[in-house]
PDB file of C-alpha atoms and ligand atoms in Angstrom:
ATOM      1  CA  UNK A 233     141.337  76.667  91.803  1.00 48.00           C
ATOM      2  CA  UNK A 234     139.556  78.493  88.963  1.00 51.00           C
ATOM      3  CA  UNK A 235     136.891  80.206  89.863  1.00 53.00           C
ATOM      4  CA  UNK A 236     134.129  80.077  87.364  1.00 58.00           C
ATOM      5  CA  UNK A 237     132.873  84.015  86.926  1.00 54.00           C
ATOM      6  CA  UNK A 238     129.409  84.901  84.489  1.00 53.00           C
ATOM      7  CA  UNK A 239     130.566  86.583  81.659  1.00 53.00           C
ATOM      8  CA  UNK A 240     129.914  90.378  81.078  1.00 54.00           C
ATOM      9  CA  UNK A 241     126.766  90.112  78.820  1.00 51.00           C
ATOM     10  CA  UNK A 242     127.166  90.671  75.533  1.00 51.00           C
ATOM     11  CA  UNK A 243     126.094  93.481  73.216  1.00 52.00           C
ATOM     12  CA  UNK A 244     123.691  90.437  71.542  1.00 54.00           C
ATOM     13  CA  UNK A 245     121.883  89.633  75.081  1.00 49.00           C
ATOM     14  CA  UNK A 246     121.096  94.112  75.582  1.00 47.00           C
ATOM     15  CA  UNK A 247     120.405  94.388  72.217  1.00 50.00           C
ATOM     16  CA  UNK A 248     117.797  91.465  72.675  1.00 49.00           C
ATOM     17  CA  UNK A 249     116.564  92.612  75.757  1.00 49.00           C
ATOM     18  CA  UNK A 250     118.146  90.133  77.827  1.00 53.00           C
ATOM     19  CA  UNK A 251     119.405  93.248  79.684  1.00 56.00           C
ATOM     20  CA  UNK A 252     117.253  95.854  80.346  1.00 89.00           C
ATOM     21  CA  UNK A 253     114.989  96.737  83.452  1.00 96.00           C
ATOM     22  CA  UNK A 254     114.653  93.204  85.254  1.00 97.00           C
ATOM     23  CA  UNK A 255     112.128  95.137  87.203  1.00 98.00           C
ATOM     24  CA  UNK A 256     109.722  96.278  84.401  1.00 98.00           C
ATOM     25  CA  UNK A 257     106.521  93.944  84.694  1.00 98.00           C
ATOM     26  CA  UNK A 258     105.855  95.364  80.709  1.00 98.00           C
ATOM     27  CA  UNK A 259     103.893  92.394  78.872  1.00 97.00           C
ATOM     28  CA  UNK A 260     103.158  90.492  81.467  1.00 98.00           C
ATOM     29  CA  UNK A 261      99.539  89.947  83.171  1.00 98.00           C
ATOM     30  CA  UNK A 262      98.393  90.547  86.315  1.00 99.00           C
ATOM     31  CA  UNK A 263      95.638  89.469  88.332  1.00 99.00           C
ATOM     32  CA  UNK A 264      94.805  90.806  91.808  1.00 99.00           C
ATOM     33  CA  UNK A 265      92.200  89.509  94.023  1.00 99.00           C
ATOM     34  CA  UNK A 266      90.611  92.572  97.225  1.00 98.00           C
ATOM     35  CA  UNK A 267      92.027  94.804  94.471  1.00 98.00           C
ATOM     36  CA  UNK A 268      88.561  97.012  94.947  1.00 98.00           C
ATOM     37  CA  UNK A 269      90.250  99.611  97.664  1.00 98.00           C
ATOM     38  CA  UNK A 270      92.964  99.298  99.925  1.00 98.00           C
ATOM     39  CA  UNK A 271      96.620  97.692  99.346  1.00 98.00           C
ATOM     40  CA  UNK A 272      94.876  95.115  96.590  1.00 98.00           C
ATOM     41  CA  UNK A 273      94.112  98.783  94.683  1.00 98.00           C
ATOM     42  CA  UNK A 274      96.649 100.301  95.177  1.00 98.00           C
ATOM     43  CA  UNK A 275      99.526  96.983  94.807  1.00 98.00           C
ATOM     44  CA  UNK A 276      97.242  96.611  90.751  1.00 98.00           C
ATOM     45  CA  UNK A 277      99.114 100.433  89.983  1.00 98.00           C
ATOM     46  CA  UNK A 278     101.669  99.736  91.091  1.00 98.00           C
ATOM     47  CA  UNK A 279     101.728  96.927  88.891  1.00 98.00           C
ATOM     48  CA  UNK A 280     100.324  98.873  86.126  1.00 98.00           C
ATOM     49  CA  UNK A 281     102.721 101.744  86.507  1.00 98.00           C
ATOM     50  CA  UNK A 282     105.343  99.011  86.311  1.00 98.00           C
ATOM     51  CA  UNK A 283     104.201  97.715  83.394  1.00 98.00           C
ATOM     52  CA  UNK A 284     101.545  95.062  83.957  1.00 98.00           C
ATOM     53  CA  UNK A 285      98.710  94.309  82.270  1.00 98.00           C
ATOM     54  CA  UNK A 286      95.768  94.335  85.050  1.00 98.00           C
ATOM     55  CA  UNK A 287      92.938  92.347  85.954  1.00 99.00           C
ATOM     56  CA  UNK A 288      91.178  92.730  88.994  1.00 98.00           C
ATOM     57  CA  UNK A 289      88.966  91.382  90.911  1.00 98.00           C
ATOM     58  CA  UNK A 290      86.805  91.881  93.795  1.00 98.00           C
ATOM     59  CA  UNK A 291      82.923  90.746  95.496  1.00 98.00           C
ATOM     60  CA  UNK A 292      81.672  94.370  94.925  1.00 98.00           C
ATOM     61  CA  UNK A 293      80.784  94.657  91.656  1.00 98.00           C
ATOM     62  CA  UNK A 294      80.376  98.873  91.776  1.00 98.00           C
ATOM     63  CA  UNK A 295      83.874  99.121  94.298  1.00 98.00           C
ATOM     64  CA  UNK A 296      85.227  96.586  91.290  1.00 98.00           C
ATOM     65  CA  UNK A 297      83.722  98.700  88.346  1.00 98.00           C
ATOM     66  CA  UNK A 298      84.986 102.404  90.421  1.00 98.00           C
ATOM     67  CA  UNK A 299      88.082 100.901  90.235  1.00 98.00           C
ATOM     68  CA  UNK A 300      88.440  99.503  87.047  1.00 98.00           C
ATOM     69  CA  UNK A 301      87.703 103.037  85.908  1.00 98.00           C
ATOM     70  CA  UNK A 302      89.990 105.156  87.502  1.00 98.00           C
ATOM     71  CA  UNK A 303      92.858 103.064  86.666  1.00 98.00           C
ATOM     72  CA  UNK A 304      91.078 102.929  82.727  1.00 98.00           C
ATOM     73  CA  UNK A 305      91.423 106.774  83.256  1.00 98.00           C
ATOM     74  CA  UNK A 306      95.144 106.500  84.080  1.00 98.00           C
ATOM     75  CA  UNK A 307      95.832 105.222  80.994  1.00 98.00           C
ATOM     76  CA  UNK A 308      96.173 101.737  81.851  1.00 98.00           C
ATOM     77  CA  UNK A 309      95.601  98.174  80.351  1.00 98.00           C
ATOM     78  CA  UNK A 310      92.722  97.135  83.029  1.00 98.00           C
ATOM     79  CA  UNK A 311      89.987  94.362  83.286  1.00 98.00           C
ATOM     80  CA  UNK A 312      87.216  93.647  86.077  1.00 98.00           C
ATOM     81  CA  UNK A 313      86.254  90.571  87.299  1.00 98.00           C
ATOM     82  CA  UNK A 314      83.842  89.829  89.934  1.00 98.00           C
ATOM     83  CA  UNK A 315      83.792  86.707  91.912  1.00 98.00           C
ATOM     84  CA  UNK A 316      84.166  85.527  95.326  1.00 98.00           C
ATOM     85  CA  UNK A 317      87.748  83.877  95.982  1.00 98.00           C
ATOM     86  CA  UNK A 318      86.224  81.612  98.570  1.00 98.00           C
ATOM     87  CA  UNK A 319      83.856  79.896  96.120  1.00 98.00           C
ATOM     88  CA  UNK A 320      85.886  77.430  94.644  1.00 98.00           C
ATOM     89  CA  UNK A 321      83.389  76.715  91.193  1.00 98.00           C
ATOM     90  CA  UNK A 322      83.329  80.282  90.684  1.00 98.00           C
ATOM     91  CA  UNK A 323      86.999  80.806  90.622  1.00 98.00           C
ATOM     92  CA  UNK A 324      87.305  77.908  88.425  1.00 98.00           C
ATOM     93  CA  UNK A 325      84.512  79.431  85.705  1.00 98.00           C
ATOM     94  CA  UNK A 326      86.165  83.229  86.354  1.00 98.00           C
ATOM     95  CA  UNK A 327      89.716  82.208  85.423  1.00 98.00           C
ATOM     96  CA  UNK A 328      89.375  80.072  83.042  1.00 98.00           C
ATOM     97  CA  UNK A 329      86.885  83.182  81.555  1.00 98.00           C
ATOM     98  CA  UNK A 330      89.705  85.764  82.138  1.00 98.00           C
ATOM     99  CA  UNK A 331      92.564  83.206  80.540  1.00 98.00           C
ATOM    100  CA  UNK A 332      90.465  82.245  77.292  1.00 98.00           C
ATOM    101  CA  UNK A 333      88.606  85.916  77.377  1.00 98.00           C
ATOM    102  CA  UNK A 334      91.838  88.160  78.231  1.00 98.00           C
ATOM    103  CA  UNK A 335      94.910  85.990  78.269  1.00 98.00           C
ATOM    104  CA  UNK A 336      96.968  84.271  80.025  1.00 98.00           C
ATOM    105  CA  UNK A 337      97.857  84.996  83.752  1.00 98.00           C
ATOM    106  CA  UNK A 338     101.384  85.687  84.153  1.00 98.00           C
ATOM    107  CA  UNK A 339     101.257  86.663  87.868  1.00 98.00           C
ATOM    108  CA  UNK A 340      98.911  86.005  90.843  1.00 99.00           C
ATOM    109  CA  UNK A 341      98.578  88.362  93.990  1.00 99.00           C
ATOM    110  CA  UNK A 342      96.379  86.753  96.169  1.00 99.00           C
ATOM    111  CA  UNK A 343      95.230  90.122  98.285  1.00 98.00           C
ATOM    112  CA  UNK A 344      91.509  89.760  99.414  1.00 98.00           C
ATOM    113  CA  UNK A 345      91.515  89.171 102.823  1.00 98.00           C
ATOM    114  CA  UNK A 346      89.002  89.931 105.683  1.00 98.00           C
ATOM    115  CA  UNK A 347      88.871  91.030 110.218  1.00 96.00           C
ATOM    116  CA  UNK A 348      86.632  89.671 112.320  1.00 97.00           C
ATOM    117  CA  UNK A 349      87.741  90.057 115.783  1.00 96.00           C
ATOM    118  CA  UNK A 350      86.248  89.034 119.185  1.00 97.00           C
ATOM    119  CA  UNK A 351      87.260  87.388 122.258  1.00 98.00           C
ATOM    120  CA  UNK A 352      89.013  83.446 121.021  1.00 98.00           C
ATOM    121  CA  UNK A 353      86.981  81.952 124.198  1.00 98.00           C
ATOM    122  CA  UNK A 354      83.780  83.472 122.960  1.00 98.00           C
ATOM    123  CA  UNK A 355      84.480  83.849 119.068  1.00 98.00           C
ATOM    124  CA  UNK A 356      81.470  82.375 117.032  1.00 98.00           C
ATOM    125  CA  UNK A 357      82.481  79.359 114.540  1.00 98.00           C
ATOM    126  CA  UNK A 358      81.006  81.660 112.081  1.00 98.00           C
ATOM    127  CA  UNK A 359      84.096  84.191 112.148  1.00 98.00           C
ATOM    128  CA  UNK A 360      86.015  81.898 112.925  1.00 98.00           C
ATOM    129  CA  UNK A 361      86.059  79.923 109.516  1.00 98.00           C
ATOM    130  CA  UNK A 362      84.944  83.428 107.042  1.00 98.00           C
ATOM    131  CA  UNK A 363      88.500  84.081 107.806  1.00 98.00           C
ATOM    132  CA  UNK A 364      89.865  81.478 107.080  1.00 98.00           C
ATOM    133  CA  UNK A 365      88.065  80.605 104.272  1.00 99.00           C
ATOM    134  CA  UNK A 366      89.297  84.629 102.932  1.00 98.00           C
ATOM    135  CA  UNK A 367      92.507  84.693 104.078  1.00 98.00           C
ATOM    136  CA  UNK A 368      93.795  81.207 104.058  1.00 99.00           C
ATOM    137  CA  UNK A 369      91.771  78.904 101.589  1.00 99.00           C
ATOM    138  CA  UNK A 370      90.943  81.792  98.683  1.00 99.00           C
ATOM    139  CA  UNK A 371      95.080  81.816  98.290  1.00 99.00           C
ATOM    140  CA  UNK A 372      94.821  77.991  97.681  1.00 99.00           C
ATOM    141  CA  UNK A 373      91.648  78.372  95.762  1.00 99.00           C
ATOM    142  CA  UNK A 374      92.333  80.482  93.261  1.00 99.00           C
ATOM    143  CA  UNK A 375      96.416  79.609  93.168  1.00 99.00           C
ATOM    144  CA  UNK A 376      94.834  75.918  91.819  1.00 98.00           C
ATOM    145  CA  UNK A 377      92.798  77.550  89.170  1.00 98.00           C
ATOM    146  CA  UNK A 378      95.835  80.133  88.124  1.00 98.00           C
ATOM    147  CA  UNK A 379      98.775  77.506  88.150  1.00 98.00           C
ATOM    148  CA  UNK A 380      97.821  74.729  85.407  1.00 98.00           C
ATOM    149  CA  UNK A 381      98.436  77.871  83.009  1.00 98.00           C
ATOM    150  CA  UNK A 382     101.387  78.640  84.299  1.00 98.00           C
ATOM    151  CA  UNK A 383     102.919  74.874  84.725  1.00 98.00           C
ATOM    152  CA  UNK A 384     102.480  74.500  81.313  1.00 98.00           C
ATOM    153  CA  UNK A 385     103.801  78.319  80.305  1.00 98.00           C
ATOM    154  CA  UNK A 386     106.847  77.181  82.631  1.00 98.00           C
ATOM    155  CA  UNK A 387     105.955  80.648  83.744  1.00 98.00           C
ATOM    156  CA  UNK A 388     105.052  81.710  87.049  1.00 98.00           C
ATOM    157  CA  UNK A 389     104.991  84.382  89.714  1.00 98.00           C
ATOM    158  CA  UNK A 390     102.455  83.986  92.588  1.00 99.00           C
ATOM    159  CA  UNK A 391     102.574  86.476  96.293  1.00 99.00           C
ATOM    160  CA  UNK A 392     100.336  85.919  99.003  1.00 99.00           C
ATOM    161  CA  UNK A 393      99.705  88.813 100.886  1.00 99.00           C
ATOM    162  CA  UNK A 394     100.820  87.804 104.583  1.00 98.00           C
ATOM    163  CA  UNK A 395     101.111  90.511 107.698  1.00 98.00           C
ATOM    164  CA  UNK A 396     102.684  90.453 110.863  1.00 98.00           C
ATOM    165  CA  UNK A 397     100.568  88.154 112.489  1.00 98.00           C
ATOM    166  CA  UNK A 398     101.762  85.603 110.157  1.00 98.00           C
ATOM    167  CA  UNK A 399     104.443  85.520 113.657  1.00 98.00           C
ATOM    168  CA  UNK A 400     103.201  87.898 115.915  1.00 97.00           C
ATOM    169  CA  UNK A 401      99.472  87.617 117.639  1.00 97.00           C
ATOM    170  CA  UNK A 402      97.274  89.956 119.377  1.00 95.00           C
ATOM    171  CA  UNK A 403      94.025  89.076 121.516  1.00 96.00           C
ATOM    172  CA  UNK A 404      90.981  88.664 120.103  1.00 96.00           C
ATOM    173  CA  UNK A 405      92.579  87.922 116.652  1.00 97.00           C
ATOM    174  CA  UNK A 406      93.562  84.282 116.968  1.00 98.00           C
ATOM    175  CA  UNK A 407      91.019  83.591 113.467  1.00 98.00           C
ATOM    176  CA  UNK A 408      93.538  85.693 112.011  1.00 98.00           C
ATOM    177  CA  UNK A 409      96.783  84.747 113.338  1.00 98.00           C
ATOM    178  CA  UNK A 410      96.045  81.129 111.994  1.00 98.00           C
ATOM    179  CA  UNK A 411      94.804  81.965 109.408  1.00 99.00           C
ATOM    180  CA  UNK A 412      97.822  84.195 107.550  1.00 98.00           C
ATOM    181  CA  UNK A 413     100.462  81.705 109.768  1.00 98.00           C
ATOM    182  CA  UNK A 414      99.491  79.033 107.413  1.00 99.00           C
ATOM    183  CA  UNK A 415      98.826  81.060 104.398  1.00 99.00           C
ATOM    184  CA  UNK A 416     103.183  81.315 105.661  1.00 99.00           C
ATOM    185  CA  UNK A 417     103.232  78.142 105.389  1.00 98.00           C
ATOM    186  CA  UNK A 418     101.073  77.592 102.493  1.00 99.00           C
ATOM    187  CA  UNK A 419     103.205  80.379 100.254  1.00 99.00           C
ATOM    188  CA  UNK A 420     106.491  78.213 100.933  1.00 98.00           C
ATOM    189  CA  UNK A 421     104.640  74.795 100.494  1.00 99.00           C
ATOM    190  CA  UNK A 422     103.705  76.084  96.877  1.00 99.00           C
ATOM    191  CA  UNK A 423     107.117  77.392  96.165  1.00 99.00           C
ATOM    192  CA  UNK A 424     108.772  73.944  96.880  1.00 98.00           C
ATOM    193  CA  UNK A 425     106.063  72.166  95.392  1.00 98.00           C
ATOM    194  CA  UNK A 426     106.575  74.501  91.724  1.00 98.00           C
ATOM    195  CA  UNK A 427     109.617  75.922  91.892  1.00 98.00           C
ATOM    196  CA  UNK A 428     110.933  72.841  89.471  1.00 98.00           C
ATOM    197  CA  UNK A 429     108.899  74.475  86.974  1.00 98.00           C
ATOM    198  CA  UNK A 430     110.505  77.591  86.785  1.00 98.00           C
ATOM    199  CA  UNK A 431     107.754  79.077  89.356  1.00 99.00           C
ATOM    200  CA  UNK A 432     108.158  81.670  92.259  1.00 99.00           C
ATOM    201  CA  UNK A 433     105.959  81.990  95.053  1.00 99.00           C
ATOM    202  CA  UNK A 434     106.819  85.084  97.905  1.00 99.00           C
ATOM    203  CA  UNK A 435     105.205  86.533 100.531  1.00 99.00           C
ATOM    204  CA  UNK A 436     104.910  90.100 100.642  1.00 98.00           C
ATOM    205  CA  UNK A 437     103.633  91.217 104.740  1.00 98.00           C
ATOM    206  CA  UNK A 438     102.772  93.996 105.742  1.00 98.00           C
ATOM    207  CA  UNK A 439     102.890  96.240 108.930  1.00 98.00           C
ATOM    208  CA  UNK A 440     100.172  98.360 110.209  1.00 97.00           C
ATOM    209  CA  UNK A 441      98.767 100.493 106.752  1.00 97.00           C
ATOM    210  CA  UNK A 442      96.088 102.780 107.185  1.00 94.00           C
ATOM    211  CA  UNK A 443      93.198 101.203 104.695  1.00 93.00           C
ATOM    212  CA  UNK A 444      89.395 100.506 104.827  1.00 88.00           C
ATOM    213  CA  UNK A 445      90.058  97.297 107.060  1.00 88.00           C
ATOM    214  CA  UNK A 446      92.632  99.346 109.986  1.00 89.00           C
ATOM    215  CA  UNK A 447      89.945 102.651 109.447  1.00 85.00           C
ATOM    216  CA  UNK A 448      88.600 102.019 112.961  1.00 83.00           C
ATOM    217  CA  UNK A 449      92.209 101.374 114.656  1.00 83.00           C
ATOM    218  CA  UNK A 450      93.908 104.151 113.197  1.00 79.00           C
ATOM    219  CA  UNK A 451      91.650 106.692 114.398  1.00 82.00           C
ATOM    220  CA  UNK A 452      90.933 105.152 118.087  1.00 89.00           C
ATOM    221  CA  UNK A 453      93.856 107.864 120.041  1.00 91.00           C
ATOM    222  CA  UNK A 454      94.973 104.715 122.369  1.00 92.00           C
ATOM    223  CA  UNK A 455      95.884 102.249 119.386  1.00 91.00           C
ATOM    224  CA  UNK A 456      97.191 104.656 117.438  1.00 93.00           C
ATOM    225  CA  UNK A 457      99.695 105.444 119.945  1.00 95.00           C
ATOM    226  CA  UNK A 458     100.692 102.254 120.445  1.00 94.00           C
ATOM    227  CA  UNK A 459     100.874 100.583 116.691  1.00 94.00           C
ATOM    228  CA  UNK A 460     103.506 104.900 116.679  1.00 96.00           C
ATOM    229  CA  UNK A 461     105.140 103.298 119.248  1.00 96.00           C
ATOM    230  CA  UNK A 462     105.335  99.373 118.397  1.00 96.00           C
ATOM    231  CA  UNK A 463     106.742 100.396 115.064  1.00 97.00           C
ATOM    232  CA  UNK A 464     110.277 101.573 115.027  1.00 98.00           C
ATOM    233  CA  UNK A 465     109.445 104.088 111.786  1.00 98.00           C
ATOM    234  CA  UNK A 466     107.241 105.929 114.595  1.00 98.00           C
ATOM    235  CA  UNK A 467     103.966 105.425 112.347  1.00 97.00           C
ATOM    236  CA  UNK A 468     101.541 103.529 110.704  1.00 96.00           C
ATOM    237  CA  UNK A 469     102.868 102.293 107.024  1.00 97.00           C
ATOM    238  CA  UNK A 470     100.556 103.633 103.586  1.00 97.00           C
ATOM    239  CA  UNK A 471      99.093 100.944 100.335  1.00 98.00           C
ATOM    240  CA  UNK A 472     101.438 102.477  98.448  1.00 98.00           C
ATOM    241  CA  UNK A 473     104.436 102.109 100.793  1.00 98.00           C
ATOM    242  CA  UNK A 474     103.998  98.287  99.597  1.00 98.00           C
ATOM    243  CA  UNK A 475     104.525  99.047  95.693  1.00 98.00           C
ATOM    244  CA  UNK A 476     108.136  98.409  95.603  1.00 98.00           C
ATOM    245  CA  UNK A 477     108.093  94.908  96.672  1.00 98.00           C
ATOM    246  CA  UNK A 478     105.366  93.543  94.724  1.00 98.00           C
ATOM    247  CA  UNK A 479     106.802  94.642  91.801  1.00 98.00           C
ATOM    248  CA  UNK A 480     110.085  93.330  92.538  1.00 98.00           C
ATOM    249  CA  UNK A 481     108.584  89.849  93.641  1.00 98.00           C
ATOM    250  CA  UNK A 482     106.572  89.821  90.138  1.00 98.00           C
ATOM    251  CA  UNK A 483     109.784  90.665  87.948  1.00 98.00           C
ATOM    252  CA  UNK A 484     112.215  89.386  86.432  1.00 98.00           C
ATOM    253  CA  UNK A 485     114.350  90.296  89.384  1.00 98.00           C
ATOM    254  CA  UNK A 486     113.017  87.946  91.966  1.00 98.00           C
ATOM    255  CA  UNK A 487     113.611  84.852  89.398  1.00 98.00           C
ATOM    256  CA  UNK A 488     116.011  82.827  91.992  1.00 98.00           C
ATOM    257  CA  UNK A 489     113.563  84.379  95.556  1.00 98.00           C
ATOM    258  CA  UNK A 490     111.382  81.305  96.278  1.00 98.00           C
ATOM    259  CA  UNK A 491     109.476  81.128  99.209  1.00 98.00           C
ATOM    260  CA  UNK A 492     110.045  84.025 101.580  1.00 98.00           C
ATOM    261  CA  UNK A 493     108.225  86.171 103.074  1.00 98.00           C
ATOM    262  CA  UNK A 494     108.937  89.560 103.034  1.00 98.00           C
ATOM    263  CA  UNK A 495     107.806  92.157 105.506  1.00 98.00           C
ATOM    264  CA  UNK A 496     107.403  95.498 104.881  1.00 98.00           C
ATOM    265  CA  UNK A 497     106.401  97.561 108.629  1.00 98.00           C
ATOM    266  CA  UNK A 498     108.638  99.682 109.408  1.00 98.00           C
ATOM    267  CA  UNK A 499     110.710  97.258 111.555  1.00 98.00           C
ATOM    268  CA  UNK A 500     108.314  96.189 113.296  1.00 98.00           C
ATOM    269  CA  UNK A 501     109.125  93.098 113.638  1.00 98.00           C
ATOM    270  CA  UNK A 502     113.080  93.605 114.546  1.00 98.00           C
ATOM    271  CA  UNK A 503     112.279  95.821 117.548  1.00 97.00           C
ATOM    272  CA  UNK A 504     111.817  94.148 120.875  1.00 91.00           C
TER     273      UNK A 504
HETATM  274  P1  LIG B 161      90.490  95.981 102.234  1.00 78.82           P
HETATM  275  O1  LIG B 161      90.800  97.346 102.529  1.00 78.82           O
HETATM  276  O2  LIG B 161      89.161  96.080 103.214  1.00 78.82           O
HETATM  277  O3  LIG B 161      90.435  96.088 100.963  1.00 78.82           O
HETATM  278  C1  LIG B 161      90.893  94.023 101.182  1.00 78.82           C
HETATM  279  C2  LIG B 161      89.359  94.224 100.237  1.00 78.82           C
HETATM  280  O4  LIG B 161      89.563  92.469  99.384  1.00 78.82           O
HETATM  281  C3  LIG B 161      87.867  94.565  99.712  1.00 78.82           C
HETATM  282  O5  LIG B 161      87.463  94.957  99.117  1.00 78.82           O
HETATM  283  C4  LIG B 161      86.863  93.942 100.325  1.00 78.82           C
HETATM  284  O6  LIG B 161      85.835  93.511 100.246  1.00 78.82           O
HETATM  285  C5  LIG B 161      87.663  92.262  99.680  1.00 78.82           C
HETATM  286  N1  LIG B 161      87.197  90.624 100.143  1.00 78.82           N
HETATM  287  C6  LIG B 161      86.560  90.558 100.812  1.00 78.82           C
HETATM  288  N2  LIG B 161      86.511  89.167 100.602  1.00 78.82           N
HETATM  289  C7  LIG B 161      86.482  88.641  99.047  1.00 78.82           C
HETATM  290  C8  LIG B 161      86.130  87.945  98.390  1.00 78.82           C
HETATM  291  N3  LIG B 161      85.173  87.101  99.205  1.00 78.82           N
HETATM  292  N4  LIG B 161      86.682  87.231  97.145  1.00 78.82           N
HETATM  293  C9  LIG B 161      86.454  88.685  96.851  1.00 78.82           C
HETATM  294  N5  LIG B 161      87.339  90.114  97.430  1.00 78.82           N
HETATM  295  C10 LIG B 161      86.860  90.171  98.732  1.00 78.82           C
HETATM  296  O7  LIG B 161      91.130  95.284 103.273  1.00 78.82           O
HETATM  297  P2  LIG B 161      93.589  95.790 102.959  1.00 78.82           P
HETATM  298  O8  LIG B 161      94.388  96.918 103.966  1.00 78.82           O
HETATM  299  O9  LIG B 161      94.115  96.269 101.730  1.00 78.82           O
HETATM  300  O10 LIG B 161      94.050  94.638 102.790  1.00 78.82           O
HETATM  301  C11 LIG B 161      94.048  93.484 102.004  1.00 78.82           C
HETATM  302  C12 LIG B 161      95.039  92.531 102.376  1.00 78.82           C
HETATM  303  O11 LIG B 161      95.850  92.525 103.082  1.00 78.82           O
HETATM  304  C13 LIG B 161      94.892  91.676 102.855  1.00 78.82           C
HETATM  305  O12 LIG B 161      94.874  89.887 102.952  1.00 78.82           O
HETATM  306  C14 LIG B 161      94.674  91.769 104.683  1.00 78.82           C
HETATM  307  O13 LIG B 161      94.670  90.339 105.678  1.00 78.82           O
HETATM  308  C15 LIG B 161      95.977  91.885 104.505  1.00 78.82           C
HETATM  309  N6  LIG B 161      96.927  92.876 105.413  1.00 78.82           N
HETATM  310  C16 LIG B 161      96.722  94.561 105.887  1.00 78.82           C
HETATM  311  C17 LIG B 161      97.364  95.020 106.560  1.00 78.82           C
HETATM  312  C18 LIG B 161      96.654  96.600 107.299  1.00 78.82           C
HETATM  313  O14 LIG B 161      97.336  96.918 107.623  1.00 78.82           O
HETATM  314  N7  LIG B 161      95.769  97.017 106.451  1.00 78.82           N
HETATM  315  C19 LIG B 161      97.976  94.101 107.545  1.00 78.82           C
HETATM  316  C20 LIG B 161      98.515  93.386 107.085  1.00 78.82           C
HETATM  317  C21 LIG B 161      98.267  92.590 105.950  1.00 78.82           C
HETATM  318  P3  LIG B 161      84.447  93.993 101.557  1.00 78.82           P
HETATM  319  O15 LIG B 161      85.212  94.922 101.675  1.00 78.82           O
HETATM  320  O16 LIG B 161      83.236  94.503 100.917  1.00 78.82           O
HETATM  321  O17 LIG B 161      84.792  92.962 102.301  1.00 78.82           O
END
């Protein structure tokens, strides 16, 4: 039986850049939601280092302006666009303006998220709905606005920021766990639906990361002890530790990676 093996790259392919750094994001534009601070900001900076042009979104205009100014000061090509990712009309208008005024979005990172904890038996409906809206429905709304262009161009990378709570839960976070569990399946559904258009949709699932969202938890001694004991790495993670995975999933290196959730959690989900 003869086995066909891909030939070595030709010198012409090397010269044309076909074989250059598969992780480079040079020439690509990335839109990152909720990027005024925390994980979104760190991912934006990391994608910028890898060569991407950046469009930052946040719902807080002052925070967004500061984030844009900081990254511009570091030499990146950055624009900001303030909109609420839960407002469908706002999302459609804003994405259209970005694509018309700045250029097409090659990579989208659905990062915006919130936590509103409460015991489930007394959880107010508004808390349930707000968390579902920001952590789940927004990914549908923003992706729907962006994907038409990707389908036309036959190329696109979409990353959803998932969570350990796609898989496991704790008391008082049922709204968040339901939203992130839904986001995991939305990620897979989008991957399956758009793979034929050469669009890859994957999830990045952070473990416990120090940010404003987890700020109050990091200083609660008991919770801090619990997280350090539960995480095989024995510590909280930092936002910058998610960058490599986001760059990978945004890059040519991930052209055949689709519908996966990649957990970056210091080993937590692997441990009993
Ligand atoms: P963060 O520091 O609170 O940053 C989230 C950003 O999103 C904030 O600037 C927030 O603004 C913004 N945002 C909220 N609602 C928005 C909306 N409707 N439209 C646009 N922007 C909005 O949180 P983070 O810790 O970086 O979390 C980022 C993502 O990672 C979230 O999806 C979160 O669920 C996920 N995650 C975090 C951890 C962790 O340990 N930190 C672990 C797993 C997953 P406001 O502050 O005004 O709300």
